[in-house]
Short mmCIF file of C-alpha atoms in Angstrom, two decimals:
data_model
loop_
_atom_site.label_atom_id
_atom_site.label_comp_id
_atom_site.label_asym_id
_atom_site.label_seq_id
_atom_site.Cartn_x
_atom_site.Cartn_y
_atom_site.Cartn_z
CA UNK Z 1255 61.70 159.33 -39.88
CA UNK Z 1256 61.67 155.55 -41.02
CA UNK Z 1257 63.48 154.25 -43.88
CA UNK Z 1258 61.92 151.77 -46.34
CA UNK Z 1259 64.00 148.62 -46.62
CA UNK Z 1260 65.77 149.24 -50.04
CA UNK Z 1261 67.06 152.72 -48.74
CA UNK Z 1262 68.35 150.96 -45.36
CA UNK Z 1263 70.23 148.06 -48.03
CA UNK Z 1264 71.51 151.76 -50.03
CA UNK Z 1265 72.92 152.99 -47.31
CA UNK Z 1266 74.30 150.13 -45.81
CA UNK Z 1267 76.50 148.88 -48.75
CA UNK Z 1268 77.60 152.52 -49.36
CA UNK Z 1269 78.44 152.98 -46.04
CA UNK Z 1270 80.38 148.99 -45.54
CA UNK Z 1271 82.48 149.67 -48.49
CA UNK Z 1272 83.58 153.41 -46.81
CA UNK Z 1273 83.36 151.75 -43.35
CA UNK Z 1274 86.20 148.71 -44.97
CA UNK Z 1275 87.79 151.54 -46.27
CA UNK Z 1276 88.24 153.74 -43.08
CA UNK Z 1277 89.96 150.47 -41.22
CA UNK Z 1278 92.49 149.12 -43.84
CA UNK Z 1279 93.63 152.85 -45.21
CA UNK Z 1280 97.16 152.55 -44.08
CA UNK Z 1281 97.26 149.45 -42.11
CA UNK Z 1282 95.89 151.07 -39.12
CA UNK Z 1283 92.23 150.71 -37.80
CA UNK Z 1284 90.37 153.59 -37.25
CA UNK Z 1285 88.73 154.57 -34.00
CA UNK Z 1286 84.96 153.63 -34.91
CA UNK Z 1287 82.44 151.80 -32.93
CA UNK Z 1288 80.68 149.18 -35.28
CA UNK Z 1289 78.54 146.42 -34.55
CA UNK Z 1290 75.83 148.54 -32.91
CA UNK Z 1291 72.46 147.13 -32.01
CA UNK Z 1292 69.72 148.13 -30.06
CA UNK Z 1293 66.80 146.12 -28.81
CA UNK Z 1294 63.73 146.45 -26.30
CA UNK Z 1295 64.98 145.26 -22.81
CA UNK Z 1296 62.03 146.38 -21.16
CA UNK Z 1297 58.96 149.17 -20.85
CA UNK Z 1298 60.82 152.10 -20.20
CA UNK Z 1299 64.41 150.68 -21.33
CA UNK Z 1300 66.67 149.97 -24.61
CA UNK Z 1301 69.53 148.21 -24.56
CA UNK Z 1302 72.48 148.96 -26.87
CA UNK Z 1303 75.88 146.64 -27.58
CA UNK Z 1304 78.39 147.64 -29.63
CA UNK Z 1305 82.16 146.49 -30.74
CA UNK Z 1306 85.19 149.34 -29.63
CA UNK Z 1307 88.34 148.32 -31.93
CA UNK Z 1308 91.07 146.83 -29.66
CA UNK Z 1309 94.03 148.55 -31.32
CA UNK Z 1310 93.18 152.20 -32.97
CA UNK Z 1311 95.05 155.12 -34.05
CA UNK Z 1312 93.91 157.78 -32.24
CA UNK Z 1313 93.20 155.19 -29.14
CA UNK Z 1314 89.90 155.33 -27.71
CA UNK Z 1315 89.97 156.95 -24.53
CA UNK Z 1316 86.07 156.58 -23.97
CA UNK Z 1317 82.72 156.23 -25.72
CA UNK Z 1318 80.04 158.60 -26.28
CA UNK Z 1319 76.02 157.60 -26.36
CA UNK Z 1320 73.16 159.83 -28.54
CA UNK Z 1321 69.99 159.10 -29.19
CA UNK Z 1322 67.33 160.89 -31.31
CA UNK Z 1323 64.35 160.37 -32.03
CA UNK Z 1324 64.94 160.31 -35.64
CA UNK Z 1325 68.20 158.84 -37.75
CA UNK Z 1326 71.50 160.49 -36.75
CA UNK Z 1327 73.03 160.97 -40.26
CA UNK Z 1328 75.27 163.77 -39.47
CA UNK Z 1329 77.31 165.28 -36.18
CA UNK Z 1330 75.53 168.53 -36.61
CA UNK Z 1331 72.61 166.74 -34.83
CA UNK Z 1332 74.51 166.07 -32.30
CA UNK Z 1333 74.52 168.23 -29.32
CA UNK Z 1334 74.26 168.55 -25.88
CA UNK Z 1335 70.57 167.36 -25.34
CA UNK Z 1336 71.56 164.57 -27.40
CA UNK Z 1337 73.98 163.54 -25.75
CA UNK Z 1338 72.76 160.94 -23.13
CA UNK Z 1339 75.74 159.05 -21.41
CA UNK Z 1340 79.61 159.10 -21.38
CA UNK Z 1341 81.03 155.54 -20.34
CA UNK Z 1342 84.68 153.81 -20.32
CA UNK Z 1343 86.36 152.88 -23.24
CA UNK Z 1344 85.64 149.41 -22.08
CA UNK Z 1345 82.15 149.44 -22.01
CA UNK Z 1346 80.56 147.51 -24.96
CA UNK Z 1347 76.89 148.08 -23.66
CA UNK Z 1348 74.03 150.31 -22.11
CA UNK Z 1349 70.64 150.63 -20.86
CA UNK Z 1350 69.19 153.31 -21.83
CA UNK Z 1351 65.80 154.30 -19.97
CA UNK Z 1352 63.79 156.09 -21.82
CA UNK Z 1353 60.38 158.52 -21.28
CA UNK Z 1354 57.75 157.49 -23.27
CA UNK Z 1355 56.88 154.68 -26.14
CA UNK Z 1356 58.34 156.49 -29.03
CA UNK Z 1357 61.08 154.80 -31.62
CA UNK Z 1358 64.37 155.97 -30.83
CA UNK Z 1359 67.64 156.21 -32.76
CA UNK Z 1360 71.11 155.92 -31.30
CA UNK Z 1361 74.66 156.37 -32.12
CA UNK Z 1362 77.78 155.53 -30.18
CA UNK Z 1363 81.32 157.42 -30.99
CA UNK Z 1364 84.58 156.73 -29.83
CA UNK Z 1365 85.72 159.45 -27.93
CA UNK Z 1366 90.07 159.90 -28.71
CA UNK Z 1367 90.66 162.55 -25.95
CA UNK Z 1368 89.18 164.19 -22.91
CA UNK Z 1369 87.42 166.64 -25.26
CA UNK Z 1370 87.64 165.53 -28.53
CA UNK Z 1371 84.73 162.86 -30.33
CA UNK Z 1372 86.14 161.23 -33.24
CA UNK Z 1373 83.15 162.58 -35.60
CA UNK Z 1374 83.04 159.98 -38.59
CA UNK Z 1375 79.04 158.73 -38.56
CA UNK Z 1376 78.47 155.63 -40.58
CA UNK Z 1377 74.76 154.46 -41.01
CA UNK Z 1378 74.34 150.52 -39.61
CA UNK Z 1379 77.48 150.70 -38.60
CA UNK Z 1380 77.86 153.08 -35.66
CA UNK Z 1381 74.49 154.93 -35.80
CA UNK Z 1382 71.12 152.66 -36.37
CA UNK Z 1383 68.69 153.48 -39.41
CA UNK Z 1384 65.53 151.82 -38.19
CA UNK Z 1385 64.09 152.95 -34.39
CA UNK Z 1386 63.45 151.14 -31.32
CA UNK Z 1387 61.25 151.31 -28.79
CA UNK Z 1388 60.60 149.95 -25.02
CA UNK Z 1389 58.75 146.19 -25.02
CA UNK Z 1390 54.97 147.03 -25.48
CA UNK Z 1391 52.67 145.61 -22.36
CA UNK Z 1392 51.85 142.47 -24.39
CA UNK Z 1393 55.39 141.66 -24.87
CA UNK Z 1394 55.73 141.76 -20.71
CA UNK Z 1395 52.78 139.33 -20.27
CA UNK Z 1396 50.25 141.99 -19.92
CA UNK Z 1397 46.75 141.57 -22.39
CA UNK Z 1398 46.67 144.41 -24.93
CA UNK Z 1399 43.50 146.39 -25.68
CA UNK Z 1400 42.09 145.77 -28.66
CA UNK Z 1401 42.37 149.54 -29.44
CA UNK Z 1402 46.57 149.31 -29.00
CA UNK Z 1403 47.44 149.79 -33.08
CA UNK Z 1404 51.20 149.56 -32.57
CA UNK Z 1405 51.29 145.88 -31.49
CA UNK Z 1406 50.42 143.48 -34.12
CA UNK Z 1407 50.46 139.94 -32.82
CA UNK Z 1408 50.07 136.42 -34.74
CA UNK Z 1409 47.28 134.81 -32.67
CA UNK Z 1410 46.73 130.96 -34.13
CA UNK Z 1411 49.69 129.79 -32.08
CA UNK Z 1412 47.91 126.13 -30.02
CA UNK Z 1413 50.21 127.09 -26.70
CA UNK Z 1414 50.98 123.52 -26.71
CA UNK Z 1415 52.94 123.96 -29.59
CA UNK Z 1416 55.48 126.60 -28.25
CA UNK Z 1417 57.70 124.20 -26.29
CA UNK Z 1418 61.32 124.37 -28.12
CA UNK Z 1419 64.42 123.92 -27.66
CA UNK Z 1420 67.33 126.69 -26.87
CA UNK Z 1421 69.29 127.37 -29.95
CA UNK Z 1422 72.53 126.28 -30.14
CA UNK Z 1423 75.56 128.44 -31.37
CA UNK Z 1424 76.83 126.50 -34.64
CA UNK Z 1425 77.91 128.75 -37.78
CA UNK Z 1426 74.64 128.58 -40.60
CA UNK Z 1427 75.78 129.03 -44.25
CA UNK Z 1428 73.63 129.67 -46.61
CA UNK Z 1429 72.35 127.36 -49.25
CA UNK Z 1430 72.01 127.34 -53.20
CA UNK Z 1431 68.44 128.82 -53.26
CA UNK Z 1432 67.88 127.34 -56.35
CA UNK Z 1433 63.96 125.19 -57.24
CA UNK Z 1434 65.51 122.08 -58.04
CA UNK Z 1435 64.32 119.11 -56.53
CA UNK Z 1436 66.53 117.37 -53.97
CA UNK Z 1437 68.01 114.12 -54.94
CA UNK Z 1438 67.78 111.93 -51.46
CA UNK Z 1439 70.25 108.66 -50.94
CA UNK Z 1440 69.59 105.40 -52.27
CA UNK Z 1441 69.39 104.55 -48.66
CA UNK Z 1442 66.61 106.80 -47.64
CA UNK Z 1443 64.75 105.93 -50.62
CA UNK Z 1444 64.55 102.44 -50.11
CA UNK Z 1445 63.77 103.03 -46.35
CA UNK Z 1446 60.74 105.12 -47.59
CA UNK Z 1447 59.71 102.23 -50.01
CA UNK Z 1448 60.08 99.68 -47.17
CA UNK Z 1449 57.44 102.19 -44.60
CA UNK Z 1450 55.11 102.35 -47.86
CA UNK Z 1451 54.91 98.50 -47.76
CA UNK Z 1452 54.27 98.46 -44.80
CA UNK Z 1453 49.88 99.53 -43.79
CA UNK Z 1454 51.01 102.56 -41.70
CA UNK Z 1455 48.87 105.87 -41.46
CA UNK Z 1456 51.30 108.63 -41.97
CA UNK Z 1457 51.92 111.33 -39.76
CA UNK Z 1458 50.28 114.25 -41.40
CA UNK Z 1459 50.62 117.88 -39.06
CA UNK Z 1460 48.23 119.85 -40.20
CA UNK Z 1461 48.81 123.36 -38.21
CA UNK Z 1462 51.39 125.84 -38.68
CA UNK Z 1463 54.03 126.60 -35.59
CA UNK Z 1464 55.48 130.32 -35.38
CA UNK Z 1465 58.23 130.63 -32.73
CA UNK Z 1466 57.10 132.78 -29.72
CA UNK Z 1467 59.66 135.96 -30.75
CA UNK Z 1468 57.71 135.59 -33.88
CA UNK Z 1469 54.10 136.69 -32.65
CA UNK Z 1470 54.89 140.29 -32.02
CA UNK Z 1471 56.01 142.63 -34.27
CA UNK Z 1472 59.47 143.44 -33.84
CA UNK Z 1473 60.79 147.08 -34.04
CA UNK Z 1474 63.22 146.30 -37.05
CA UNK Z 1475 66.24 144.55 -38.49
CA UNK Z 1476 65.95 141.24 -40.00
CA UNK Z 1477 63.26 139.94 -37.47
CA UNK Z 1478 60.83 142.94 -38.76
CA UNK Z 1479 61.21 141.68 -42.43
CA UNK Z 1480 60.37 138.12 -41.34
CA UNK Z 1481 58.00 139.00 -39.41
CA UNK Z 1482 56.58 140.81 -42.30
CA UNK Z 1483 56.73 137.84 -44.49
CA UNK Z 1484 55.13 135.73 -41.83
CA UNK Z 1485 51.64 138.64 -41.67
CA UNK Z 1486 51.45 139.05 -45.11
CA UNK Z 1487 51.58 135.21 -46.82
CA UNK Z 1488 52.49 132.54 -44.15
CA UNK Z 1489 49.90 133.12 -41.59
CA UNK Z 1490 46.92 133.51 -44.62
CA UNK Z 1491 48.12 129.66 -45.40
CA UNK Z 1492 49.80 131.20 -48.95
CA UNK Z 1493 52.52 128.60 -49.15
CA UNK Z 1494 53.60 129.25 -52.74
CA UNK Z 1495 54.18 132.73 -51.72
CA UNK Z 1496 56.23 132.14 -48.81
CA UNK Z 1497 58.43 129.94 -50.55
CA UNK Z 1498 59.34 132.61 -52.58
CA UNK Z 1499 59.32 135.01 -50.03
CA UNK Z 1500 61.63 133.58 -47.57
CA UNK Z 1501 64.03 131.64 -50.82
CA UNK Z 1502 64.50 135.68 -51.63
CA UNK Z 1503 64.71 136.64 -47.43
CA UNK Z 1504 67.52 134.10 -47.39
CA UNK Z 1505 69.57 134.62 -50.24
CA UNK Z 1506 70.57 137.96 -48.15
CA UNK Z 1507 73.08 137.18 -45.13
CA UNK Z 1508 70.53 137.38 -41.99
CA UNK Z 1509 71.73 137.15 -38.34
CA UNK Z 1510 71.88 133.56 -37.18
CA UNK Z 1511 69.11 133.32 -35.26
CA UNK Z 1512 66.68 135.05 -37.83
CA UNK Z 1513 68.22 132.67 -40.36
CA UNK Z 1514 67.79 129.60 -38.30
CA UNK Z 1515 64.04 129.93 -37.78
CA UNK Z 1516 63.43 131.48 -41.39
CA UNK Z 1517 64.67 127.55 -42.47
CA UNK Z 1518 61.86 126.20 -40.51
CA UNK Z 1519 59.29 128.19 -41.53
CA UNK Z 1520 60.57 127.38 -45.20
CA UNK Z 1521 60.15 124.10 -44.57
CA UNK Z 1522 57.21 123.80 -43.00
CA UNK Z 1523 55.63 126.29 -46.66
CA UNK Z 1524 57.25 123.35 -48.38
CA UNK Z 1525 55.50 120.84 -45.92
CA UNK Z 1526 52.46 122.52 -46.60
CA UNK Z 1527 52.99 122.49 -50.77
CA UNK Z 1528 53.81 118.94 -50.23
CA UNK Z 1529 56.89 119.42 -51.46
CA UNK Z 1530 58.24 117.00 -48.76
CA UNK Z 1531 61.50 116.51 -49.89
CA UNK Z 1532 62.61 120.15 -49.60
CA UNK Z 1533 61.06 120.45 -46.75
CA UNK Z 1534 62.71 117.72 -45.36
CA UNK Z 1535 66.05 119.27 -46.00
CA UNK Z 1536 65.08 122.37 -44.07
CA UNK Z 1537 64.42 120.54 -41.48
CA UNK Z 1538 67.77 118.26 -41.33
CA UNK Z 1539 69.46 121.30 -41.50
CA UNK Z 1540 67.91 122.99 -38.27
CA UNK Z 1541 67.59 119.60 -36.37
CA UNK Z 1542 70.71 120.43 -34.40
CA UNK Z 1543 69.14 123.73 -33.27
CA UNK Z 1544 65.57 122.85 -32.76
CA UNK Z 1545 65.67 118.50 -31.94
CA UNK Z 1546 62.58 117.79 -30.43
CA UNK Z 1547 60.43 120.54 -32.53
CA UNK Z 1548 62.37 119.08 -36.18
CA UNK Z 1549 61.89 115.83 -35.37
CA UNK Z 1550 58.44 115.90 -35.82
CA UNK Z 1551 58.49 117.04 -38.72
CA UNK Z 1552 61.12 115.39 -40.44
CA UNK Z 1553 59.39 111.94 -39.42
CA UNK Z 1554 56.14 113.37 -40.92
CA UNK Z 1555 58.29 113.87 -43.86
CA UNK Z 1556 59.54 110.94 -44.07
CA UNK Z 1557 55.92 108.98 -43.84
CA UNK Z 1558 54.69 111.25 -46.52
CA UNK Z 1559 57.72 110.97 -49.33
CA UNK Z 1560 57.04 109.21 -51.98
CA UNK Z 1561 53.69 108.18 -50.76
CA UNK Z 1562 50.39 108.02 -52.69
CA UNK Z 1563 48.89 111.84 -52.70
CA UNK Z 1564 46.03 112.37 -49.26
CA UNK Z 1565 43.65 114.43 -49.04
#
């Protein structure tokens, strides 16, 4: 059973402002996992990380690990076939191997005593609402057959264009997603004015570039709904559409990562509008993250500001 992407938004405020409530009633933190995630790690395997609460009333004496294969929204699912692993109260992770190529859904409870399993399910929080399955063979380097219909894979990518830099760790917030146009410095401006002057072709890129984690379709979370974006407007060269797309994916809070590539690929739909001032701020903002692949494009950007329209 999947769950469309306004029910899994539902549920997940419902269950934050209950889940906020659980750990501040009485100044004393309750003793529920949170933070779970689960994510291919290979063919037959899932891996699952989770947070345990340092300091709990009851203490967690150990954790408990179920998986289903459809959402666990209530402990009377839960039984002993469900049940697949008992670890330390120390453990914030698993690998779960699994037996076939079927979505999966897991929950992980804090167990308070050698029998007892402190019961209190809370969707996104302890128990996930979207399934996961092992890596497909494409994602492990091995050529799909055409007659595969689970993987769905972006194929325009020029390999020559993959090369990137590792991320780097640095807090993201998110911008006023507003239309305006972006007022640049006197400086820049007159720097643009002085490269106009001067005879010099500009830089124009003319093909998209997806990130590699990008091509295949992810089983869910944020990456799914970019990824989604990407099939449906991006990749058909729909620029308009994808500013609006990933403006809206963005006004959400996204995991860093997801939100650090969904910049780029707003800039580049600006890029592509010729809306180079925009896009020229998307890119500033990820050059940090992504040097050698922003750089690029900002100096594209730059040739192109201001300059008479191209064909």
């Amino acid at each position: 059973m999947k769950l469309s992407e306004f029910s899994i938004k539902t549920i997940l405020c419902s269950t934050l402002i209950a889940f906020c409530g659980l750990c501040t009633a009485g100044a004393q933190v309750r003793p529920i996992v949170s933070n779970l995630n689960a994510f291919p790690q290979s063919k037959n395997q899932i891996r699952l990380e989770w947070t345990v609460p340092e300091i709990s009333e009851p203490s967690v004496t150990g954790i408990v690990i179920v998986r289903d294969s459809q959402v666990i929204s209530s402990y009377d699912q839960i039984n002993s076939k469900t049940i697949i692993a008992s670890v330390s109260s120390g453990e914030t992770s698993y690998i779960d191997t699994i037996p076939d190529s079927k979505d999966y859904f897991y929950c992980v409870l804090a167990r308070v005593s050698e029998s007892k399993i402190y019961k209190i399910i809370l969707p996104s929080i302890n128990t996930t609402v979207t399934g996961t399955k092992a890596k497909s063979s494409a994602q492990e380097g091995i050529v799909v057959s055409e007659k595969s219909p689970k993987v769905e894979v972006i194929k325009f990518i020029d390999p020559s264009e993959r090369l990137r830099q590792v991320p780097l760790p640095r807090p993201d917030l998110i911008e006023n997603n507003d239309t305006k146009k972006i007022q640049l410095g006197n400086a820049a401006v007159k720097a643009v004015k002085e490269l106009g002057l001067k005879d010099i072709k500009p830089d124009v890129i003319t093909k998209e570039f997806v990130f590699e984690e990008d091509m295949i379709s992810p089983a869910g979370g944020d990456e799914y709904f970019l990824f989604k974006i990407l099939k449906e407007s991006f990749v058909k060269k729909q620029y308009s559409a994808s500013v609006k797309s990933l403006t809206e994916f963005l006004s959400v809070h996204r995991d860093e990562k997801t939100t650090k590539r969904s910049y780029f690929y707003l800039g580049e739909a600006f890029y592509f509008t010729r809306d180079y001032q925009n896009a020229l701020f998307c890119f500033l903002k990820v050059q940090e993250d992504y040097p050698e692949l922003a750089k690029k494009w900002i100096d594209s950007c730059l040739d192109l500001i201001q300059l008479p329209d191209h064909s």
